[in-house]
Short mmCIF file of C-alpha atoms in Angstrom, two decimals:
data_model
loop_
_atom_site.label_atom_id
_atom_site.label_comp_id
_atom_site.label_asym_id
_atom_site.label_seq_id
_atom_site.Cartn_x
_atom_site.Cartn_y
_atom_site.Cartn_z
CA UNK A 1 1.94 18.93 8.44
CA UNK A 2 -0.10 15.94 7.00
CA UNK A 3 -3.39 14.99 8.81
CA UNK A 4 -1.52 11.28 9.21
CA UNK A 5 0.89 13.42 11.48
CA UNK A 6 -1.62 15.09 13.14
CA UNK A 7 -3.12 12.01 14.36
CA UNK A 8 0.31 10.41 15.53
CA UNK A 9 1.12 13.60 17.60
CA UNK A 10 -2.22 13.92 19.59
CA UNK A 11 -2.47 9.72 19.77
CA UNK A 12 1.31 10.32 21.11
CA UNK A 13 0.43 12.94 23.42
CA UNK A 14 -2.40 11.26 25.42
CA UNK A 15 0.60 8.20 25.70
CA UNK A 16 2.67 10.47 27.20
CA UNK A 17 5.18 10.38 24.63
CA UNK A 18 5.08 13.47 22.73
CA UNK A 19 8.45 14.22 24.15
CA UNK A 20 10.19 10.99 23.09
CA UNK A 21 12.06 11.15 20.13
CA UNK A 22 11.42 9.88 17.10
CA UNK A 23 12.82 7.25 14.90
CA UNK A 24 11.31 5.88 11.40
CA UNK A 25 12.36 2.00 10.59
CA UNK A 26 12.80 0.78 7.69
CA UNK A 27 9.47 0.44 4.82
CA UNK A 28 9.00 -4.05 4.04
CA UNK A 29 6.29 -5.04 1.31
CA UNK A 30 3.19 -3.74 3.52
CA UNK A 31 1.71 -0.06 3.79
CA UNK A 32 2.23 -0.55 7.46
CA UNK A 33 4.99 2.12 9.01
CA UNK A 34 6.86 1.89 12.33
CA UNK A 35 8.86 4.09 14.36
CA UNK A 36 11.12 3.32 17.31
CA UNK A 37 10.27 5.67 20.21
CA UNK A 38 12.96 6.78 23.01
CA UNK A 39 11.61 8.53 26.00
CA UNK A 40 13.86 10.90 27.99
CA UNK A 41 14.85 8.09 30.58
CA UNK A 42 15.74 5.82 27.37
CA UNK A 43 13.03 3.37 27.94
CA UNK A 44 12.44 2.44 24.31
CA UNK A 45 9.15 1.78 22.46
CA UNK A 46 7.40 1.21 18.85
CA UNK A 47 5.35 2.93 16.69
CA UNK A 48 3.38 1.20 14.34
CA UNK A 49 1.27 3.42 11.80
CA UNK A 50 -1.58 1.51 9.34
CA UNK A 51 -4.30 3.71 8.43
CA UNK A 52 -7.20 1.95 8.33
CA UNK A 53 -8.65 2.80 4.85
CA UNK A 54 -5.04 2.51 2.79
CA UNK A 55 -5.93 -1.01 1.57
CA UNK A 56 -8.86 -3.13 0.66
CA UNK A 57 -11.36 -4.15 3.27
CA UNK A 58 -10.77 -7.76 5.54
CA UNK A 59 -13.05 -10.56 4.42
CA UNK A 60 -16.33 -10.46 6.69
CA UNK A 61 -16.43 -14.03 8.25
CA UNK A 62 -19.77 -14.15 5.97
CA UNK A 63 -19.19 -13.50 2.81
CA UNK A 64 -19.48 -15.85 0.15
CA UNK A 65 -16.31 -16.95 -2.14
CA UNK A 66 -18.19 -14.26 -4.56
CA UNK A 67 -18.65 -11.79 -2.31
CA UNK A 68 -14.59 -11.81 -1.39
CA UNK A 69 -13.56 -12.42 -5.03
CA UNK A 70 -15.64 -8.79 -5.24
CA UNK A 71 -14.41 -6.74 -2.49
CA UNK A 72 -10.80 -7.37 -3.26
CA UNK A 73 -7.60 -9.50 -2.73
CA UNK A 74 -7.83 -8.81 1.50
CA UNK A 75 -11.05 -10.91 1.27
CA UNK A 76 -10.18 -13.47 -0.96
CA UNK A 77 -7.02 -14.14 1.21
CA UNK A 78 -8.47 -13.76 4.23
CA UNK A 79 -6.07 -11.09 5.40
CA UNK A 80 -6.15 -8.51 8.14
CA UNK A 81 -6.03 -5.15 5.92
CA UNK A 82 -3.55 -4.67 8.93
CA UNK A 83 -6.12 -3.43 11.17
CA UNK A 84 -4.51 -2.45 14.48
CA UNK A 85 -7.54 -4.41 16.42
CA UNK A 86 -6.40 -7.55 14.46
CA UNK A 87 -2.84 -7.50 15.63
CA UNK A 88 -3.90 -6.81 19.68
CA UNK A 89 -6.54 -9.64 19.13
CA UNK A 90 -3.66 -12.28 18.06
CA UNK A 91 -1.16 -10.35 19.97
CA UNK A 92 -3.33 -11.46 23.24
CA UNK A 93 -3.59 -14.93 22.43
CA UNK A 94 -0.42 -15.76 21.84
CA UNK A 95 0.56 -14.24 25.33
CA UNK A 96 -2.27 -16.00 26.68
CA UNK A 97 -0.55 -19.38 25.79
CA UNK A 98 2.62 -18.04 26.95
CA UNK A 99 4.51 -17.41 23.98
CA UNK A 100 6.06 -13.67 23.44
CA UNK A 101 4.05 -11.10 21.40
CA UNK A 102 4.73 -7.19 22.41
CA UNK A 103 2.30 -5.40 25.04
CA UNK A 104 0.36 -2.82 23.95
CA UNK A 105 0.46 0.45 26.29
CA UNK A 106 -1.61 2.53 24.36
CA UNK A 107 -4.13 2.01 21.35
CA UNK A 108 -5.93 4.01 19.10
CA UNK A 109 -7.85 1.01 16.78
CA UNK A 110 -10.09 3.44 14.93
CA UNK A 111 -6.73 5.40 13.67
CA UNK A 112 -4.83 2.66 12.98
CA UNK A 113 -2.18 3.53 15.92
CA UNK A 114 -0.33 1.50 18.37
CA UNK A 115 2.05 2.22 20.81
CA UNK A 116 4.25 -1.58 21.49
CA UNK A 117 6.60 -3.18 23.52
CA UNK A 118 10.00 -2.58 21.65
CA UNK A 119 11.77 -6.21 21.26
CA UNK A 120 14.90 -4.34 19.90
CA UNK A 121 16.89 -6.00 16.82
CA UNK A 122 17.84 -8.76 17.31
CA UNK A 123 16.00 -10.66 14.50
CA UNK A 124 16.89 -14.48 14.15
CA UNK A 125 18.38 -13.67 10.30
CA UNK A 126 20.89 -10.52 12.09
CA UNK A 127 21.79 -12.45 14.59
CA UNK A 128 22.56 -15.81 12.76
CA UNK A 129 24.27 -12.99 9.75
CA UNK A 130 26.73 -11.73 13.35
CA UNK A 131 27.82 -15.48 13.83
CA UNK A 132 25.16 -16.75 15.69
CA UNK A 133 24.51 -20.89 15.38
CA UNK A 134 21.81 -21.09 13.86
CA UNK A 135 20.40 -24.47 14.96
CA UNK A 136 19.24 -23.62 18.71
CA UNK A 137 17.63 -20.43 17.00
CA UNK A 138 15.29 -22.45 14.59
CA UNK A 139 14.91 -25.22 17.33
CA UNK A 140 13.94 -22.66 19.75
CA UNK A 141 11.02 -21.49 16.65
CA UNK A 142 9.89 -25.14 16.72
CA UNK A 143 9.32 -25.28 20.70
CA UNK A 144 7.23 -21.94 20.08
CA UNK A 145 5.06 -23.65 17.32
CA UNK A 146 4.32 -26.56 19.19
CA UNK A 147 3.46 -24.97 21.50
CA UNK A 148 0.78 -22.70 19.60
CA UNK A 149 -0.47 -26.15 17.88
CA UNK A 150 -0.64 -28.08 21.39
CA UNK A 151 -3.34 -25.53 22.00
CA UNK A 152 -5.61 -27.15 19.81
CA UNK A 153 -8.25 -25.38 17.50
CA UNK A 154 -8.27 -21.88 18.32
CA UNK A 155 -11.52 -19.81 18.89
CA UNK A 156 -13.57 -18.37 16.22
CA UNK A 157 -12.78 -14.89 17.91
CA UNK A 158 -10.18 -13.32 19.04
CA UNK A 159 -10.72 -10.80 22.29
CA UNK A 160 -8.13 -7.80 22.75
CA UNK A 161 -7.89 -4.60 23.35
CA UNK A 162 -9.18 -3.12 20.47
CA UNK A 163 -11.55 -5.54 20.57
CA UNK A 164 -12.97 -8.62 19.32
CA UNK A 165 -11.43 -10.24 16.02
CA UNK A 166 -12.49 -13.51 13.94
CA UNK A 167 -9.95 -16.22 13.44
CA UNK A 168 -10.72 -16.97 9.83
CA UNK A 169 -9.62 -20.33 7.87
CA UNK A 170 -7.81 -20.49 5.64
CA UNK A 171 -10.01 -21.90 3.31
CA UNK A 172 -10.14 -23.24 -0.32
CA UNK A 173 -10.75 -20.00 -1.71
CA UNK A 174 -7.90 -18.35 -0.10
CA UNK A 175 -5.48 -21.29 -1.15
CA UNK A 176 -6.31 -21.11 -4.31
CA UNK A 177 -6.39 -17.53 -4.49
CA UNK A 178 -2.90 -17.30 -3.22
CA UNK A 179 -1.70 -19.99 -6.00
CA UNK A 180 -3.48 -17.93 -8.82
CA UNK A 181 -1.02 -15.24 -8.17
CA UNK A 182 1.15 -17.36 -9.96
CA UNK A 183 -0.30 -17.61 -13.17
CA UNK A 184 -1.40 -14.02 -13.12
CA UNK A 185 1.45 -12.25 -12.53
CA UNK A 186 4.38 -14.57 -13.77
CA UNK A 187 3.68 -14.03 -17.94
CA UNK A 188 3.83 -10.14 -16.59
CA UNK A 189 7.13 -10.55 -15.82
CA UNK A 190 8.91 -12.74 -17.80
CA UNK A 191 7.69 -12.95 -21.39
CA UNK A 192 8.75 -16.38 -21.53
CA UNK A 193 5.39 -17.71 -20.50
CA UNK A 194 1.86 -17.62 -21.28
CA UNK A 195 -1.30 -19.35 -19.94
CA UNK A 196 -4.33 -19.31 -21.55
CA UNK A 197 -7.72 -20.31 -19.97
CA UNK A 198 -7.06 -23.89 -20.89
CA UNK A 199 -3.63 -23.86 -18.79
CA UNK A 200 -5.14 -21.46 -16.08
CA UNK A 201 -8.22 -24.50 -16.00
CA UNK A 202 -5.69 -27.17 -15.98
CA UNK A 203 -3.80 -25.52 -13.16
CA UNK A 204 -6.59 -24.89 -10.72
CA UNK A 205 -7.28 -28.93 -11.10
CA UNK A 206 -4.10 -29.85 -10.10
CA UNK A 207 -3.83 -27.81 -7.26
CA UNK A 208 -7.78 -28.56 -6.30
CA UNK A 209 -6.61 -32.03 -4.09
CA UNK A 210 -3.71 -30.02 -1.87
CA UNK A 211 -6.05 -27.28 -1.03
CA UNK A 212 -9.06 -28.99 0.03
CA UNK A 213 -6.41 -30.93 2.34
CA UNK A 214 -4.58 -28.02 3.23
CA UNK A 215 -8.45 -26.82 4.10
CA UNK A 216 -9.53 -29.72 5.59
CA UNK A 217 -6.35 -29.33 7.87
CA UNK A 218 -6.73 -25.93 9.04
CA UNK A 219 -6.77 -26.20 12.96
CA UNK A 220 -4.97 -24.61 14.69
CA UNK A 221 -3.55 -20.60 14.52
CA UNK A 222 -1.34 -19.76 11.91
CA UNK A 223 0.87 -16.67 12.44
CA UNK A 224 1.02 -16.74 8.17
CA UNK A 225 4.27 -15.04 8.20
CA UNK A 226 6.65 -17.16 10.10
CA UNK A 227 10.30 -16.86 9.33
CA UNK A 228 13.84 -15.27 9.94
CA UNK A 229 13.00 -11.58 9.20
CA UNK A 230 9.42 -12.15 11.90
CA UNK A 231 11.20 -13.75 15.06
CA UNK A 232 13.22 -11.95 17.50
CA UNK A 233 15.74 -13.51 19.88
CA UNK A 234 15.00 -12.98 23.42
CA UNK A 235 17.85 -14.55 24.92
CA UNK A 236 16.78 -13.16 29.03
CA UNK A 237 13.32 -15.11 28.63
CA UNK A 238 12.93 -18.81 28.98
CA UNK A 239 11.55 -22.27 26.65
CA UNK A 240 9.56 -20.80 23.75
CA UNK A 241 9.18 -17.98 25.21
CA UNK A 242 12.71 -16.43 23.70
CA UNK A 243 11.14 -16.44 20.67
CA UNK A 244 9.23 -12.93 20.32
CA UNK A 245 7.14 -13.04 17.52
CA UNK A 246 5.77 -9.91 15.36
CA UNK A 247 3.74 -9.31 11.83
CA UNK A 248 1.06 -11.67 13.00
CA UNK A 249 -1.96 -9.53 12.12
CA UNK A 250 -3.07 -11.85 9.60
CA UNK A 251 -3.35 -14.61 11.91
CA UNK A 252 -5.44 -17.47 10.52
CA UNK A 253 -6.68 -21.16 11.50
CA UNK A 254 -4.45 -23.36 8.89
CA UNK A 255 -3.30 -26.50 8.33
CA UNK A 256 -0.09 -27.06 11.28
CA UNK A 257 2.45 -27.39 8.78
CA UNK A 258 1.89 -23.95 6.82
CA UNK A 259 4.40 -22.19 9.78
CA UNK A 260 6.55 -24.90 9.68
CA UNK A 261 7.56 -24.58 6.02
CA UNK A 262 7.61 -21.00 5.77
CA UNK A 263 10.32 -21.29 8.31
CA UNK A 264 12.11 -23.70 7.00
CA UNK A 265 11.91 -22.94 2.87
CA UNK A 266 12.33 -19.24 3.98
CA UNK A 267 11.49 -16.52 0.81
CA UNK A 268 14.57 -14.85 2.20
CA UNK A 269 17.75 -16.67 3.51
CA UNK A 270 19.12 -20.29 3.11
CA UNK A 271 18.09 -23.16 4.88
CA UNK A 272 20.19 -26.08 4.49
CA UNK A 273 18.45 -29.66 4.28
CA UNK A 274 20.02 -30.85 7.49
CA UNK A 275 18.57 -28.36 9.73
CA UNK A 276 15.13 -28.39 8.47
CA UNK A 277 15.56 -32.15 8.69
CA UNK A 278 16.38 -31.81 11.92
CA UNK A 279 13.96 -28.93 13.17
CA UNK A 280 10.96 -31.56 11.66
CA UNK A 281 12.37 -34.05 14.09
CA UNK A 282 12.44 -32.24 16.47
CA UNK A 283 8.64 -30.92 15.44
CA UNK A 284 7.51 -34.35 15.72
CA UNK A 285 9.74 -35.71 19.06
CA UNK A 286 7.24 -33.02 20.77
CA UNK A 287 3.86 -33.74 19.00
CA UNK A 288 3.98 -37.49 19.10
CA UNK A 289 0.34 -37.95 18.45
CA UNK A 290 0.58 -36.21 14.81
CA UNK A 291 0.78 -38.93 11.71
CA UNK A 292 4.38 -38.09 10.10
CA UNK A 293 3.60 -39.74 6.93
CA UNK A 294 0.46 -37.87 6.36
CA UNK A 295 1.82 -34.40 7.64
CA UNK A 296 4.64 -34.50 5.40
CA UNK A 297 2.64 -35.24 2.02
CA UNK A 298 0.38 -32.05 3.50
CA UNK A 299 3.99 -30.43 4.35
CA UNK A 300 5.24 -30.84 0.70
CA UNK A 301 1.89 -29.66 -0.92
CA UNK A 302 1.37 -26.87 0.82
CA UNK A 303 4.93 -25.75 0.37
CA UNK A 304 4.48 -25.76 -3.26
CA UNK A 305 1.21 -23.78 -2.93
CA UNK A 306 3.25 -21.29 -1.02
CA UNK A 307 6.05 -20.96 -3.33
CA UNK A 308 3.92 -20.18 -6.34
CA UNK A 309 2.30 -18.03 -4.64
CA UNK A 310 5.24 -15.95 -3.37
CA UNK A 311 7.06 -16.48 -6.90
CA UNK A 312 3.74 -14.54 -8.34
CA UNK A 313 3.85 -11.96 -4.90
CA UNK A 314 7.78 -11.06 -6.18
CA UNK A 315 6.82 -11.05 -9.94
CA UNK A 316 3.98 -8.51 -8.56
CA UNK A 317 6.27 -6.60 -6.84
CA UNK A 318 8.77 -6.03 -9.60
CA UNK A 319 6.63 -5.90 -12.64
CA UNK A 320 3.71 -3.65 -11.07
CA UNK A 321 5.50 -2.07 -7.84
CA UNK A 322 8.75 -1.25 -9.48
CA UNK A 323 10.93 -3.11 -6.33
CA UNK A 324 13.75 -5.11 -8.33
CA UNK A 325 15.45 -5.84 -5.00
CA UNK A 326 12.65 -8.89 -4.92
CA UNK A 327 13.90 -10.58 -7.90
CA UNK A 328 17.38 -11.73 -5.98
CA UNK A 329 14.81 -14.21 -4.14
CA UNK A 330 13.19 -15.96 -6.93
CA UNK A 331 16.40 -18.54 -7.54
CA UNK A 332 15.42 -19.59 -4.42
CA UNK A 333 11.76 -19.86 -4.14
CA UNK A 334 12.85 -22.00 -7.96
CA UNK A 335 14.82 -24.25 -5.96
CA UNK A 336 12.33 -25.36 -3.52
CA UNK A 337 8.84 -25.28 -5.50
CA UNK A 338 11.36 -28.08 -7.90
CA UNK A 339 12.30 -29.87 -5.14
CA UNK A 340 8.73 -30.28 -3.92
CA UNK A 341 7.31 -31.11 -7.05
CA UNK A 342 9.43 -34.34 -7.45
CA UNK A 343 6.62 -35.58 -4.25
CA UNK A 344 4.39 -38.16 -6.01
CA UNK A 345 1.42 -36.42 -4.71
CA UNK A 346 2.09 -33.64 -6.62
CA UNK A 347 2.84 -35.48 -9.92
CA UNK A 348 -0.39 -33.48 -11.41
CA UNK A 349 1.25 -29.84 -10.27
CA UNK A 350 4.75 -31.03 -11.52
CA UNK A 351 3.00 -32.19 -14.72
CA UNK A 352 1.57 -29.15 -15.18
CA UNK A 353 5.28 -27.21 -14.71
CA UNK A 354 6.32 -29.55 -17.67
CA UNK A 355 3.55 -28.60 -19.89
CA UNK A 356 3.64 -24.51 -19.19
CA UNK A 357 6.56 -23.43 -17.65
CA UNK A 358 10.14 -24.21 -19.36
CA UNK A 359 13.10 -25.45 -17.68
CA UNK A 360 14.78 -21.80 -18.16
CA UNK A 361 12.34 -20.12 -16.31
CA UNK A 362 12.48 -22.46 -13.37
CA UNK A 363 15.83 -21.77 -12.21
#
């Protein structure tokens, strides 16, 4: 038996669930695990598993850009090293505002063990793949992120039960970071490409506009991983509330429209230009008070940020990780980093595509 085990049984036993049977779920990208828990009187529960030393340390809210570039790619990017503390911390403030995050009966922060509130299956991409209409679905994801954006500019820190957390923003260095993956890992995939530290220079000054906006932006939380494989429908709960929301550990204070188009250009699963037309209505029909124009040149930017970025995440993940299931979403992370770039603000960016990146590749 592995000391990992070891751990989960005694953390299970002073739950009172060493009797409840055990269930592994399915691995994703992360080195997170989680199992679904049944008790004896079939109450069901989760698991989730993340050692706390399996990845590089989170970025200590003083570090400089240096000191993050040198203690790893969790710094620079400002992510949680999915610390258990982190997700409780974000996990209570979104319940705080009313919106649905599990409980968390039991807790073991230093060992990276949680015991959660079990939201079942029913993730908005099964049940829209079962025949569900998708529309009242992604409508009901809006209500939810107006609602975490009416709150205004979250707190510096986070307070839960593992303890306190800092909301970091998501700053320049992080932005940029996250579009660098891009030219990094790209030429390691396809051979097709090349950039030298001319194109690599000419790529950072194209971007440099979008991310101090998308920095200058950054207020209010970010759940950073907002989409169709993240949200549960909760049908029996009420408003935006039905929407139960999970993976939020790397919570950060970001520009309002980085949720909205990770939702709507999803990574993962198609969605069409009507509803995401419509969903933005319906975005703006409840926040009144935010500038349309102005949003929607951030909206488009910061889009195309994202999508280089997760092109270079999925290049990553084939060329280095060996998972070729990632490269059946690259046609579509193509399709919406083009359509963005035909924006006039990012005429630099789309420039820059011209110059470096051939038509072939982009598809």
């Amino acid at each position: 038996m592995s000391d990992r085990e070891t751990l989960r049984l005694d953390f299970l036993k002073a739950a009172g669930l060493d009797q409840a049977a055990r269930a592994p779920l399915p691995g994703d990208a992360s080195t997170r695990r989680y199992e679904r828990l049944t008790t004896a009187d079939g109450a069901s529960l989760m698991l989730m598993d993340q050692a706390p030393a399996a990845e590089s340390p989170p970025a200590d809210p003083a570090w400089t850009p240096a000191q993050r570039q040198a203690a790893g790619w969790n710094a620079v990017a400002r992510l949680s090293a999915g610390r258990i503390e982190a997700f409780a911390a974000v996990a209570a403030h979104l319940k705080s505002l009313g919106l649905s995050a599990p409980e968390i009966p039991a807790l073991d922060a230093a060992n990276g063990l949680a015991v959660l509130e079990d939201f079942g299956d029913a993730l908005f991409a099964r049940v829209i793949e079962d025949g569900a209409d998708e529309t009242p679905l992604y409508l009901a994801a809006i209500d939810a992120l107006a609602t975490l954006h009416d709150a205004g500019n979250p707190p510096h820190t986070l307070h839960g039960p593992g303890g306190d957390w800092p909301l970091l923003t998501y700053d320049e260095t992080a932005l940029q970071g996250g579009a660098d993956l891009f030219v990094e890992w790209l030429p390691r995939f396809d051979e097709r490409v090349a950039f030298d530290a001319v194109a690599v220079a000419e790529w950072r000054k194209a971007w440099a506009p979008l991310v101090a906006s998308g920095a200058a932006g950054a207020s209010v939380m970010a759940h950073r991983d907002y989409h169709a494989e993240n949200l549960i429908w909760l049908p029996e709960r009420e408003g935006p509330a039905r929407v139960g929301m999970i993976d939020f550990q790397d919570a950060v204070r970001a520009h309002p429209s980085w949720d909205l188009h990770s939702l709507l250009q999803d990574a993962r699963r198609d969605v069409s230009p009507a509803l995401e037309a419509e969903a933005l209505d319906r975005y703006f029909a409840l926040r009144p008070q935010v500038d349309r124009a102005a949003f929607m040149a951030d909206y488009a930017g910061l889009a195309a940020l994202n999508e280089a970025r997760i092109i270079g995440i999925f290049a990553r993940l084939i060329a280095r990780d060996g998972k070729p299931r990632y490269r059946q979403f690259l046609p579509r992370m193509w399709r919406h980093l083009n359509a963005n770039l035909e924006q006039p603000t990012l005429a630099p960016v789309a420039r820059w595509f011209d110059r470096h990146v051939p038509a072939e590749v982009r598809a």
